[in-house]
mmCIF file with all atom_site columns, C-alpha atoms in Angstrom:
data_model
loop_
_atom_site.group_PDB
_atom_site.id
_atom_site.type_symbol
_atom_site.label_atom_id
_atom_site.label_alt_id
_atom_site.label_comp_id
_atom_site.label_asym_id
_atom_site.label_entity_id
_atom_site.label_seq_id
_atom_site.pdbx_PDB_ins_code
_atom_site.Cartn_x
_atom_site.Cartn_y
_atom_site.Cartn_z
_atom_site.occupancy
_atom_site.B_iso_or_equiv
_atom_site.pdbx_formal_charge
_atom_site.auth_seq_id
_atom_site.auth_comp_id
_atom_site.auth_asym_id
_atom_site.auth_atom_id
_atom_site.pdbx_PDB_model_num
ATOM 1   C CA . MET A 1 1   ? -21.637 15.361  14.563 1.00 0.00 ? 1   MET A CA 1
ATOM 2   C CA . LEU A 1 2   ? -22.244 12.152  16.126 1.00 0.00 ? 2   LEU A CA 1
ATOM 3   C CA . SER A 1 3   ? -23.623 12.924  19.932 1.00 0.00 ? 3   SER A CA 1
ATOM 4   C CA . LYS A 1 4   ? -21.682 11.063  22.970 1.00 0.00 ? 4   LYS A CA 1
ATOM 5   C CA . ILE A 1 5   ? -25.249 10.830  24.520 1.00 0.00 ? 5   ILE A CA 1
ATOM 6   C CA . GLN A 1 6   ? -28.232 9.302   22.492 1.00 0.00 ? 6   GLN A CA 1
ATOM 7   C CA . TYR A 1 7   ? -31.630 9.038   24.120 1.00 0.00 ? 7   TYR A CA 1
ATOM 8   C CA . ILE A 1 8   ? -33.698 6.554   22.936 1.00 0.00 ? 8   ILE A CA 1
ATOM 9   C CA . SER A 1 9   ? -37.507 7.067   23.316 1.00 0.00 ? 9   SER A CA 1
ATOM 10  C CA . HIS A 1 10  ? -39.662 5.255   25.341 1.00 0.00 ? 10  HIS A CA 1
ATOM 11  C CA . GLY A 1 11  ? -43.588 5.279   26.285 1.00 0.00 ? 11  GLY A CA 1
ATOM 12  C CA . ASP A 1 12  ? -46.486 3.085   25.776 1.00 0.00 ? 12  ASP A CA 1
ATOM 13  C CA . SER A 1 13  ? -48.448 6.057   24.426 1.00 0.00 ? 13  SER A CA 1
ATOM 14  C CA . PRO A 1 14  ? -48.068 9.250   22.350 1.00 0.00 ? 14  PRO A CA 1
ATOM 15  C CA . GLN A 1 15  ? -48.346 11.274  25.178 1.00 0.00 ? 15  GLN A CA 1
ATOM 16  C CA . GLU A 1 16  ? -45.685 9.394   27.251 1.00 0.00 ? 16  GLU A CA 1
ATOM 17  C CA . GLN A 1 17  ? -43.326 9.671   24.039 1.00 0.00 ? 17  GLN A CA 1
ATOM 18  C CA . LEU A 1 18  ? -43.988 13.041  23.845 1.00 0.00 ? 18  LEU A CA 1
ATOM 19  C CA . TYR A 1 19  ? -43.621 14.512  27.313 1.00 0.00 ? 19  TYR A CA 1
ATOM 20  C CA . HIS A 1 20  ? -40.327 12.616  27.823 1.00 0.00 ? 20  HIS A CA 1
ATOM 21  C CA . ILE A 1 21  ? -38.723 13.654  24.638 1.00 0.00 ? 21  ILE A CA 1
ATOM 22  C CA . GLU A 1 22  ? -39.931 17.227  25.289 1.00 0.00 ? 22  GLU A CA 1
ATOM 23  C CA . LYS A 1 23  ? -38.636 16.951  29.016 1.00 0.00 ? 23  LYS A CA 1
ATOM 24  C CA . VAL A 1 24  ? -35.137 15.566  27.789 1.00 0.00 ? 24  VAL A CA 1
ATOM 25  C CA . LEU A 1 25  ? -34.689 17.985  24.914 1.00 0.00 ? 25  LEU A CA 1
ATOM 26  C CA . ASP A 1 26  ? -35.521 20.886  27.280 1.00 0.00 ? 26  ASP A CA 1
ATOM 27  C CA . ALA A 1 27  ? -32.926 19.564  29.650 1.00 0.00 ? 27  ALA A CA 1
ATOM 28  C CA . GLY A 1 28  ? -30.266 19.793  26.707 1.00 0.00 ? 28  GLY A CA 1
ATOM 29  C CA . GLN A 1 29  ? -30.572 16.534  25.116 1.00 0.00 ? 29  GLN A CA 1
ATOM 30  C CA . ASP A 1 30  ? -29.309 17.151  21.229 1.00 0.00 ? 30  ASP A CA 1
ATOM 31  C CA . TRP A 1 31  ? -29.835 13.424  20.026 1.00 0.00 ? 31  TRP A CA 1
ATOM 32  C CA . ILE A 1 32  ? -33.119 11.488  19.943 1.00 0.00 ? 32  ILE A CA 1
ATOM 33  C CA . GLN A 1 33  ? -33.760 8.183   18.734 1.00 0.00 ? 33  GLN A CA 1
ATOM 34  C CA . TYR A 1 34  ? -37.644 7.709   18.148 1.00 0.00 ? 34  TYR A CA 1
ATOM 35  C CA . ARG A 1 35  ? -38.582 4.065   19.320 1.00 0.00 ? 35  ARG A CA 1
ATOM 36  C CA . PHE A 1 36  ? -42.462 3.390   19.535 1.00 0.00 ? 36  PHE A CA 1
ATOM 37  C CA . LYS A 1 37  ? -42.655 -0.515  19.005 1.00 0.00 ? 37  LYS A CA 1
ATOM 38  C CA . ASN A 1 38  ? -45.737 -1.693  20.366 1.00 0.00 ? 38  ASN A CA 1
ATOM 39  C CA . THR A 1 39  ? -48.603 0.406   18.515 1.00 0.00 ? 39  THR A CA 1
ATOM 40  C CA . LEU A 1 40  ? -50.505 1.014   15.217 1.00 0.00 ? 40  LEU A CA 1
ATOM 41  C CA . SER A 1 41  ? -48.476 2.106   12.252 1.00 0.00 ? 41  SER A CA 1
ATOM 42  C CA . SER A 1 42  ? -50.469 5.109   12.223 1.00 0.00 ? 42  SER A CA 1
ATOM 43  C CA . ILE A 1 43  ? -50.090 6.278   15.812 1.00 0.00 ? 43  ILE A CA 1
ATOM 44  C CA . ARG A 1 44  ? -46.180 5.864   15.234 1.00 0.00 ? 44  ARG A CA 1
ATOM 45  C CA . TRP A 1 45  ? -46.372 7.995   12.001 1.00 0.00 ? 45  TRP A CA 1
ATOM 46  C CA . SER A 1 46  ? -48.502 10.938  13.770 1.00 0.00 ? 46  SER A CA 1
ATOM 47  C CA . THR A 1 47  ? -46.549 10.881  16.556 1.00 0.00 ? 47  THR A CA 1
ATOM 48  C CA . ALA A 1 48  ? -43.395 10.859  14.653 1.00 0.00 ? 48  ALA A CA 1
ATOM 49  C CA . GLU A 1 49  ? -44.400 13.928  12.647 1.00 0.00 ? 49  GLU A CA 1
ATOM 50  C CA . LYS A 1 50  ? -44.857 15.968  16.369 1.00 0.00 ? 50  LYS A CA 1
ATOM 51  C CA . VAL A 1 51  ? -41.455 14.672  17.393 1.00 0.00 ? 51  VAL A CA 1
ATOM 52  C CA . LYS A 1 52  ? -39.881 16.225  14.265 1.00 0.00 ? 52  LYS A CA 1
ATOM 53  C CA . LYS A 1 53  ? -41.287 19.280  15.163 1.00 0.00 ? 53  LYS A CA 1
ATOM 54  C CA . LEU A 1 54  ? -39.781 19.311  18.538 1.00 0.00 ? 54  LEU A CA 1
ATOM 55  C CA . CYS A 1 55  ? -36.655 18.349  17.406 1.00 0.00 ? 55  CYS A CA 1
ATOM 56  C CA . GLU A 1 56  ? -36.293 20.968  14.608 1.00 0.00 ? 56  GLU A CA 1
ATOM 57  C CA . THR A 1 57  ? -37.386 23.578  17.680 1.00 0.00 ? 57  THR A CA 1
ATOM 58  C CA . TYR A 1 58  ? -34.591 22.238  19.832 1.00 0.00 ? 58  TYR A CA 1
ATOM 59  C CA . LYS A 1 59  ? -32.325 21.778  16.827 1.00 0.00 ? 59  LYS A CA 1
ATOM 60  C CA . ALA A 1 60  ? -31.876 18.186  17.952 1.00 0.00 ? 60  ALA A CA 1
ATOM 61  C CA . THR A 1 61  ? -30.863 15.316  15.732 1.00 0.00 ? 61  THR A CA 1
ATOM 62  C CA . LEU A 1 62  ? -33.885 13.065  15.037 1.00 0.00 ? 62  LEU A CA 1
ATOM 63  C CA . ILE A 1 63  ? -33.071 9.110   14.328 1.00 0.00 ? 63  ILE A CA 1
ATOM 64  C CA . ILE A 1 64  ? -35.925 6.819   13.613 1.00 0.00 ? 64  ILE A CA 1
ATOM 65  C CA . ASN A 1 65  ? -35.623 3.425   15.184 1.00 0.00 ? 65  ASN A CA 1
ATOM 66  C CA . ASP A 1 66  ? -36.111 0.544   12.495 1.00 0.00 ? 66  ASP A CA 1
ATOM 67  C CA . HIS A 1 67  ? -38.727 2.212   9.873  1.00 0.00 ? 67  HIS A CA 1
ATOM 68  C CA . VAL A 1 68  ? -36.830 3.539   7.075  1.00 0.00 ? 68  VAL A CA 1
ATOM 69  C CA . ASP A 1 69  ? -40.014 4.449   5.247  1.00 0.00 ? 69  ASP A CA 1
ATOM 70  C CA . LEU A 1 70  ? -40.954 6.723   8.376  1.00 0.00 ? 70  LEU A CA 1
ATOM 71  C CA . ALA A 1 71  ? -37.453 8.227   8.491  1.00 0.00 ? 71  ALA A CA 1
ATOM 72  C CA . LYS A 1 72  ? -37.570 9.163   4.605  1.00 0.00 ? 72  LYS A CA 1
ATOM 73  C CA . ALA A 1 73  ? -41.294 10.427  4.659  1.00 0.00 ? 73  ALA A CA 1
ATOM 74  C CA . ILE A 1 74  ? -40.725 13.001  7.691  1.00 0.00 ? 74  ILE A CA 1
ATOM 75  C CA . ASP A 1 75  ? -37.366 13.844  6.323  1.00 0.00 ? 75  ASP A CA 1
ATOM 76  C CA . ALA A 1 76  ? -35.501 12.464  9.691  1.00 0.00 ? 76  ALA A CA 1
ATOM 77  C CA . ASP A 1 77  ? -31.826 12.730  10.117 1.00 0.00 ? 77  ASP A CA 1
ATOM 78  C CA . GLY A 1 78  ? -31.537 9.091   9.850  1.00 0.00 ? 78  GLY A CA 1
ATOM 79  C CA . VAL A 1 79  ? -32.481 5.745   11.086 1.00 0.00 ? 79  VAL A CA 1
ATOM 80  C CA . HIS A 1 80  ? -30.973 3.046   13.433 1.00 0.00 ? 80  HIS A CA 1
ATOM 81  C CA . LEU A 1 81  ? -31.382 -0.373  12.096 1.00 0.00 ? 81  LEU A CA 1
ATOM 82  C CA . GLY A 1 82  ? -31.694 -3.748  14.225 1.00 0.00 ? 82  GLY A CA 1
ATOM 83  C CA . LEU A 1 83  ? -29.978 -6.839  13.045 1.00 0.00 ? 83  LEU A CA 1
ATOM 84  C CA . THR A 1 84  ? -33.240 -8.441  11.493 1.00 0.00 ? 84  THR A CA 1
ATOM 85  C CA . ASP A 1 85  ? -34.430 -5.079  10.055 1.00 0.00 ? 85  ASP A CA 1
ATOM 86  C CA . LEU A 1 86  ? -33.872 -3.834  6.525  1.00 0.00 ? 86  LEU A CA 1
ATOM 87  C CA . SER A 1 87  ? -30.471 -4.099  5.354  1.00 0.00 ? 87  SER A CA 1
ATOM 88  C CA . VAL A 1 88  ? -27.761 -1.229  5.644  1.00 0.00 ? 88  VAL A CA 1
ATOM 89  C CA . VAL A 1 89  ? -27.298 -1.171  1.895  1.00 0.00 ? 89  VAL A CA 1
ATOM 90  C CA . GLN A 1 90  ? -31.094 -0.781  1.196  1.00 0.00 ? 90  GLN A CA 1
ATOM 91  C CA . ALA A 1 91  ? -31.260 1.900   3.822  1.00 0.00 ? 91  ALA A CA 1
ATOM 92  C CA . LYS A 1 92  ? -28.561 3.953   2.163  1.00 0.00 ? 92  LYS A CA 1
ATOM 93  C CA . LEU A 1 93  ? -30.564 3.781   -1.400 1.00 0.00 ? 93  LEU A CA 1
ATOM 94  C CA . LEU A 1 94  ? -33.580 4.996   0.316  1.00 0.00 ? 94  LEU A CA 1
ATOM 95  C CA . LEU A 1 95  ? -32.076 7.679   2.664  1.00 0.00 ? 95  LEU A CA 1
ATOM 96  C CA . PRO A 1 96  ? -28.868 9.244   0.683  1.00 0.00 ? 96  PRO A CA 1
ATOM 97  C CA . ASN A 1 97  ? -26.767 11.147  2.995  1.00 0.00 ? 97  ASN A CA 1
ATOM 98  C CA . LYS A 1 98  ? -28.277 10.379  6.162  1.00 0.00 ? 98  LYS A CA 1
ATOM 99  C CA . ILE A 1 99  ? -27.071 8.805   9.493  1.00 0.00 ? 99  ILE A CA 1
ATOM 100 C CA . ILE A 1 100 ? -27.385 4.719   9.096  1.00 0.00 ? 100 ILE A CA 1
ATOM 101 C CA . GLY A 1 101 ? -26.474 3.251   12.814 1.00 0.00 ? 101 GLY A CA 1
ATOM 102 C CA . GLY A 1 102 ? -26.774 -0.315  13.299 1.00 0.00 ? 102 GLY A CA 1
ATOM 103 C CA . THR A 1 103 ? -27.064 -2.696  16.350 1.00 0.00 ? 103 THR A CA 1
ATOM 104 C CA . ALA A 1 104 ? -24.192 -5.338  17.005 1.00 0.00 ? 104 ALA A CA 1
ATOM 105 C CA . ASN A 1 105 ? -23.741 -7.645  19.758 1.00 0.00 ? 105 ASN A CA 1
ATOM 106 C CA . THR A 1 106 ? -20.961 -9.892  18.677 1.00 0.00 ? 106 THR A CA 1
ATOM 107 C CA . TYR A 1 107 ? -17.748 -9.620  16.906 1.00 0.00 ? 107 TYR A CA 1
ATOM 108 C CA . GLU A 1 108 ? -19.107 -11.029 13.745 1.00 0.00 ? 108 GLU A CA 1
ATOM 109 C CA . HIS A 1 109 ? -21.812 -8.390  13.880 1.00 0.00 ? 109 HIS A CA 1
ATOM 110 C CA . ILE A 1 110 ? -19.215 -5.398  14.107 1.00 0.00 ? 110 ILE A CA 1
ATOM 111 C CA . LEU A 1 111 ? -17.267 -7.071  11.043 1.00 0.00 ? 111 LEU A CA 1
ATOM 112 C CA . GLN A 1 112 ? -21.076 -7.006  9.390  1.00 0.00 ? 112 GLN A CA 1
ATOM 113 C CA . ARG A 1 113 ? -21.576 -3.396  10.115 1.00 0.00 ? 113 ARG A CA 1
ATOM 114 C CA . ALA A 1 114 ? -18.044 -2.203  9.010  1.00 0.00 ? 114 ALA A CA 1
ATOM 115 C CA . TYR A 1 115 ? -18.784 -3.760  5.940  1.00 0.00 ? 115 TYR A CA 1
ATOM 116 C CA . GLU A 1 116 ? -21.822 -1.993  5.648  1.00 0.00 ? 116 GLU A CA 1
ATOM 117 C CA . GLN A 1 117 ? -20.236 1.067   6.412  1.00 0.00 ? 117 GLN A CA 1
ATOM 118 C CA . CYS A 1 118 ? -22.567 2.213   9.037  1.00 0.00 ? 118 CYS A CA 1
ATOM 119 C CA . THR A 1 119 ? -22.198 5.724   10.307 1.00 0.00 ? 119 THR A CA 1
ATOM 120 C CA . TYR A 1 120 ? -22.100 4.203   14.071 1.00 0.00 ? 120 TYR A CA 1
ATOM 121 C CA . ILE A 1 121 ? -22.766 0.835   15.630 1.00 0.00 ? 121 ILE A CA 1
ATOM 122 C CA . GLY A 1 122 ? -24.966 0.522   18.549 1.00 0.00 ? 122 GLY A CA 1
ATOM 123 C CA . LEU A 1 123 ? -23.121 -2.279  20.860 1.00 0.00 ? 123 LEU A CA 1
ATOM 124 C CA . GLY A 1 124 ? -24.924 -4.052  23.579 1.00 0.00 ? 124 GLY A CA 1
ATOM 125 C CA . PRO A 1 125 ? -26.406 -4.779  25.900 1.00 0.00 ? 125 PRO A CA 1
ATOM 126 C CA . TYR A 1 126 ? -24.294 -3.877  28.787 1.00 0.00 ? 126 TYR A CA 1
ATOM 127 C CA . ARG A 1 127 ? -26.512 -5.240  31.346 1.00 0.00 ? 127 ARG A CA 1
ATOM 128 C CA . PHE A 1 128 ? -30.028 -6.614  31.525 1.00 0.00 ? 128 PHE A CA 1
ATOM 129 C CA . THR A 1 129 ? -32.775 -4.324  30.834 1.00 0.00 ? 129 THR A CA 1
ATOM 130 C CA . THR A 1 130 ? -36.508 -4.567  30.933 1.00 0.00 ? 130 THR A CA 1
ATOM 131 C CA . THR A 1 131 ? -36.739 -1.619  28.286 1.00 0.00 ? 131 THR A CA 1
ATOM 132 C CA . LYS A 1 132 ? -35.927 -3.923  25.513 1.00 0.00 ? 132 LYS A CA 1
ATOM 133 C CA . ALA A 1 133 ? -37.677 -7.148  24.420 1.00 0.00 ? 133 ALA A CA 1
ATOM 134 C CA . LYS A 1 134 ? -35.769 -10.109 22.987 1.00 0.00 ? 134 LYS A CA 1
ATOM 135 C CA . LEU A 1 135 ? -32.408 -9.040  24.450 1.00 0.00 ? 135 LEU A CA 1
ATOM 136 C CA . SER A 1 136 ? -29.344 -10.435 23.032 1.00 0.00 ? 136 SER A CA 1
ATOM 137 C CA . PRO A 1 137 ? -26.820 -11.815 25.698 1.00 0.00 ? 137 PRO A CA 1
ATOM 138 C CA . VAL A 1 138 ? -25.357 -9.401  27.983 1.00 0.00 ? 138 VAL A CA 1
ATOM 139 C CA . LEU A 1 139 ? -21.748 -7.879  27.188 1.00 0.00 ? 139 LEU A CA 1
ATOM 140 C CA . GLY A 1 140 ? -20.852 -6.253  30.523 1.00 0.00 ? 140 GLY A CA 1
ATOM 141 C CA . LEU A 1 141 ? -17.508 -4.368  30.715 1.00 0.00 ? 141 LEU A CA 1
ATOM 142 C CA . GLU A 1 142 ? -15.578 -7.301  29.831 1.00 0.00 ? 142 GLU A CA 1
ATOM 143 C CA . GLY A 1 143 ? -17.395 -7.940  26.751 1.00 0.00 ? 143 GLY A CA 1
ATOM 144 C CA . TYR A 1 144 ? -16.851 -3.985  25.716 1.00 0.00 ? 144 TYR A CA 1
ATOM 145 C CA . GLN A 1 145 ? -12.879 -4.291  26.450 1.00 0.00 ? 145 GLN A CA 1
ATOM 146 C CA . GLN A 1 146 ? -12.479 -7.578  24.227 1.00 0.00 ? 146 GLN A CA 1
ATOM 147 C CA . LEU A 1 147 ? -14.413 -6.405  21.443 1.00 0.00 ? 147 LEU A CA 1
ATOM 148 C CA . LEU A 1 148 ? -13.056 -2.980  21.368 1.00 0.00 ? 148 LEU A CA 1
ATOM 149 C CA . THR A 1 149 ? -9.652  -3.978  21.615 1.00 0.00 ? 149 THR A CA 1
ATOM 150 C CA . GLN A 1 150 ? -10.159 -6.474  18.879 1.00 0.00 ? 150 GLN A CA 1
ATOM 151 C CA . MET A 1 151 ? -11.501 -3.701  16.598 1.00 0.00 ? 151 MET A CA 1
ATOM 152 C CA . LYS A 1 152 ? -8.365  -1.577  17.401 1.00 0.00 ? 152 LYS A CA 1
ATOM 153 C CA . GLN A 1 153 ? -6.081  -4.696  16.315 1.00 0.00 ? 153 GLN A CA 1
ATOM 154 C CA . ASP A 1 154 ? -8.562  -5.255  13.258 1.00 0.00 ? 154 ASP A CA 1
ATOM 155 C CA . HIS A 1 155 ? -8.046  -1.231  12.358 1.00 0.00 ? 155 HIS A CA 1
ATOM 156 C CA . ILE A 1 156 ? -11.670 -0.958  12.387 1.00 0.00 ? 156 ILE A CA 1
ATOM 157 C CA . ASN A 1 157 ? -13.029 2.458   13.420 1.00 0.00 ? 157 ASN A CA 1
ATOM 158 C CA . ILE A 1 158 ? -16.448 2.985   13.235 1.00 0.00 ? 158 ILE A CA 1
ATOM 159 C CA . PRO A 1 159 ? -18.010 4.978   16.442 1.00 0.00 ? 159 PRO A CA 1
ATOM 160 C CA . ILE A 1 160 ? -19.269 2.582   19.227 1.00 0.00 ? 160 ILE A CA 1
ATOM 161 C CA . ILE A 1 161 ? -22.385 3.660   21.118 1.00 0.00 ? 161 ILE A CA 1
ATOM 162 C CA . ALA A 1 162 ? -23.036 1.278   24.261 1.00 0.00 ? 162 ALA A CA 1
ATOM 163 C CA . ILE A 1 163 ? -26.096 0.573   25.201 1.00 0.00 ? 163 ILE A CA 1
ATOM 164 C CA . GLY A 1 164 ? -28.316 -1.505  27.445 1.00 0.00 ? 164 GLY A CA 1
ATOM 165 C CA . GLY A 1 165 ? -29.253 -0.704  31.386 1.00 0.00 ? 165 GLY A CA 1
ATOM 166 C CA . ILE A 1 166 ? -26.420 1.781   31.538 1.00 0.00 ? 166 ILE A CA 1
ATOM 167 C CA . GLU A 1 167 ? -25.881 3.757   35.000 1.00 0.00 ? 167 GLU A CA 1
ATOM 168 C CA . ILE A 1 168 ? -23.929 6.622   35.695 1.00 0.00 ? 168 ILE A CA 1
ATOM 169 C CA . SER A 1 169 ? -21.868 4.943   37.718 1.00 0.00 ? 169 SER A CA 1
ATOM 170 C CA . ASP A 1 170 ? -20.984 2.629   35.174 1.00 0.00 ? 170 ASP A CA 1
ATOM 171 C CA . ILE A 1 171 ? -20.002 5.168   32.058 1.00 0.00 ? 171 ILE A CA 1
ATOM 172 C CA . HIS A 1 172 ? -16.386 6.161   33.278 1.00 0.00 ? 172 HIS A CA 1
ATOM 173 C CA . SER A 1 173 ? -15.261 2.539   33.115 1.00 0.00 ? 173 SER A CA 1
ATOM 174 C CA . ILE A 1 174 ? -17.140 2.046   29.702 1.00 0.00 ? 174 ILE A CA 1
ATOM 175 C CA . ILE A 1 175 ? -15.803 5.040   28.218 1.00 0.00 ? 175 ILE A CA 1
ATOM 176 C CA . GLN A 1 176 ? -12.464 3.820   29.020 1.00 0.00 ? 176 GLN A CA 1
ATOM 177 C CA . SER A 1 177 ? -12.873 0.895   26.958 1.00 0.00 ? 177 SER A CA 1
ATOM 178 C CA . GLY A 1 178 ? -12.875 2.799   23.957 1.00 0.00 ? 178 GLY A CA 1
ATOM 179 C CA . VAL A 1 179 ? -16.410 3.657   23.132 1.00 0.00 ? 179 VAL A CA 1
ATOM 180 C CA . HIS A 1 180 ? -17.713 6.998   21.208 1.00 0.00 ? 180 HIS A CA 1
ATOM 181 C CA . GLY A 1 181 ? -20.638 7.508   23.617 1.00 0.00 ? 181 GLY A CA 1
ATOM 182 C CA . ILE A 1 182 ? -23.731 5.989   25.312 1.00 0.00 ? 182 ILE A CA 1
ATOM 183 C CA . ALA A 1 183 ? -27.411 5.580   24.562 1.00 0.00 ? 183 ALA A CA 1
ATOM 184 C CA . LEU A 1 184 ? -29.818 5.747   27.398 1.00 0.00 ? 184 LEU A CA 1
ATOM 185 C CA . SER A 1 185 ? -33.380 5.239   27.815 1.00 0.00 ? 185 SER A CA 1
ATOM 186 C CA . GLY A 1 186 ? -34.822 4.181   31.192 1.00 0.00 ? 186 GLY A CA 1
ATOM 187 C CA . LEU A 1 187 ? -32.271 6.424   33.040 1.00 0.00 ? 187 LEU A CA 1
ATOM 188 C CA . LEU A 1 188 ? -33.410 9.614   31.658 1.00 0.00 ? 188 LEU A CA 1
ATOM 189 C CA . TYR A 1 189 ? -37.172 8.513   31.266 1.00 0.00 ? 189 TYR A CA 1
ATOM 190 C CA . ASN A 1 190 ? -37.259 7.691   35.090 1.00 0.00 ? 190 ASN A CA 1
ATOM 191 C CA . ALA A 1 191 ? -35.135 10.744  36.125 1.00 0.00 ? 191 ALA A CA 1
ATOM 192 C CA . GLN A 1 192 ? -37.277 13.479  38.106 1.00 0.00 ? 192 GLN A CA 1
ATOM 193 C CA . ASP A 1 193 ? -34.474 15.827  37.232 1.00 0.00 ? 193 ASP A CA 1
ATOM 194 C CA . LYS A 1 194 ? -33.555 15.374  33.662 1.00 0.00 ? 194 LYS A CA 1
ATOM 195 C CA . THR A 1 195 ? -31.443 18.413  33.747 1.00 0.00 ? 195 THR A CA 1
ATOM 196 C CA . GLU A 1 196 ? -29.197 17.325  36.514 1.00 0.00 ? 196 GLU A CA 1
ATOM 197 C CA . ILE A 1 197 ? -28.663 13.865  34.996 1.00 0.00 ? 197 ILE A CA 1
ATOM 198 C CA . LEU A 1 198 ? -27.625 15.463  31.492 1.00 0.00 ? 198 LEU A CA 1
ATOM 199 C CA . THR A 1 199 ? -25.137 17.551  33.388 1.00 0.00 ? 199 THR A CA 1
ATOM 200 C CA . GLN A 1 200 ? -23.788 14.856  35.103 1.00 0.00 ? 200 GLN A CA 1
ATOM 201 C CA . LEU A 1 201 ? -23.407 12.791  32.048 1.00 0.00 ? 201 LEU A CA 1
ATOM 202 C CA . ASN A 1 202 ? -21.697 15.741  30.358 1.00 0.00 ? 202 ASN A CA 1
ATOM 203 C CA . ASP A 1 203 ? -19.236 16.177  33.089 1.00 0.00 ? 203 ASP A CA 1
ATOM 204 C CA . ILE A 1 204 ? -18.176 12.352  32.844 1.00 0.00 ? 204 ILE A CA 1
ATOM 205 C CA . LEU A 1 205 ? -18.104 12.398  28.902 1.00 0.00 ? 205 LEU A CA 1
ATOM 206 C CA . LYS A 1 206 ? -16.126 15.341  28.441 1.00 0.00 ? 206 LYS A CA 1
#
């Protein structure tokens, strides 16, 4: 089942990554996308093994950002691919029957992801965010409304996950545009009370 709230992990060290992942899992989060960019491959892999054990303990879905080989090695639930990563077709060959998410920023990207038959599309960014380097053009609410309307007209039914600098006050309007759910990093990472934030999010998204 595709969660309506996806947490994208954040942190510059294994300790930061693991601390915040465990905190959001303990607060009730059931979907983790493990994203650890600027580190050695060996550190990324060893940390991923610990994240896998945490997700198993909490019975949470684990998606690996970008690294299909890592997702395969630790038997994660799936992978999320950026536009310049390994192709979805290749990922499906390496990860049969797994979740394959794909990033999109334009309608052309959505058509590409639909053709590739992704499990879901991470569409964004909603607004400027410092969490991700090399940010694509910001869509804003109007961008989401236009793209989701066009998808409906073209009978494209892949679930859309909104991402990029989203705050709680944004969510009601974003959901009304027709997206399936939201992906969050900074909002949960920076929250002092992660349980309270997740409770608010679940109340809005029900």
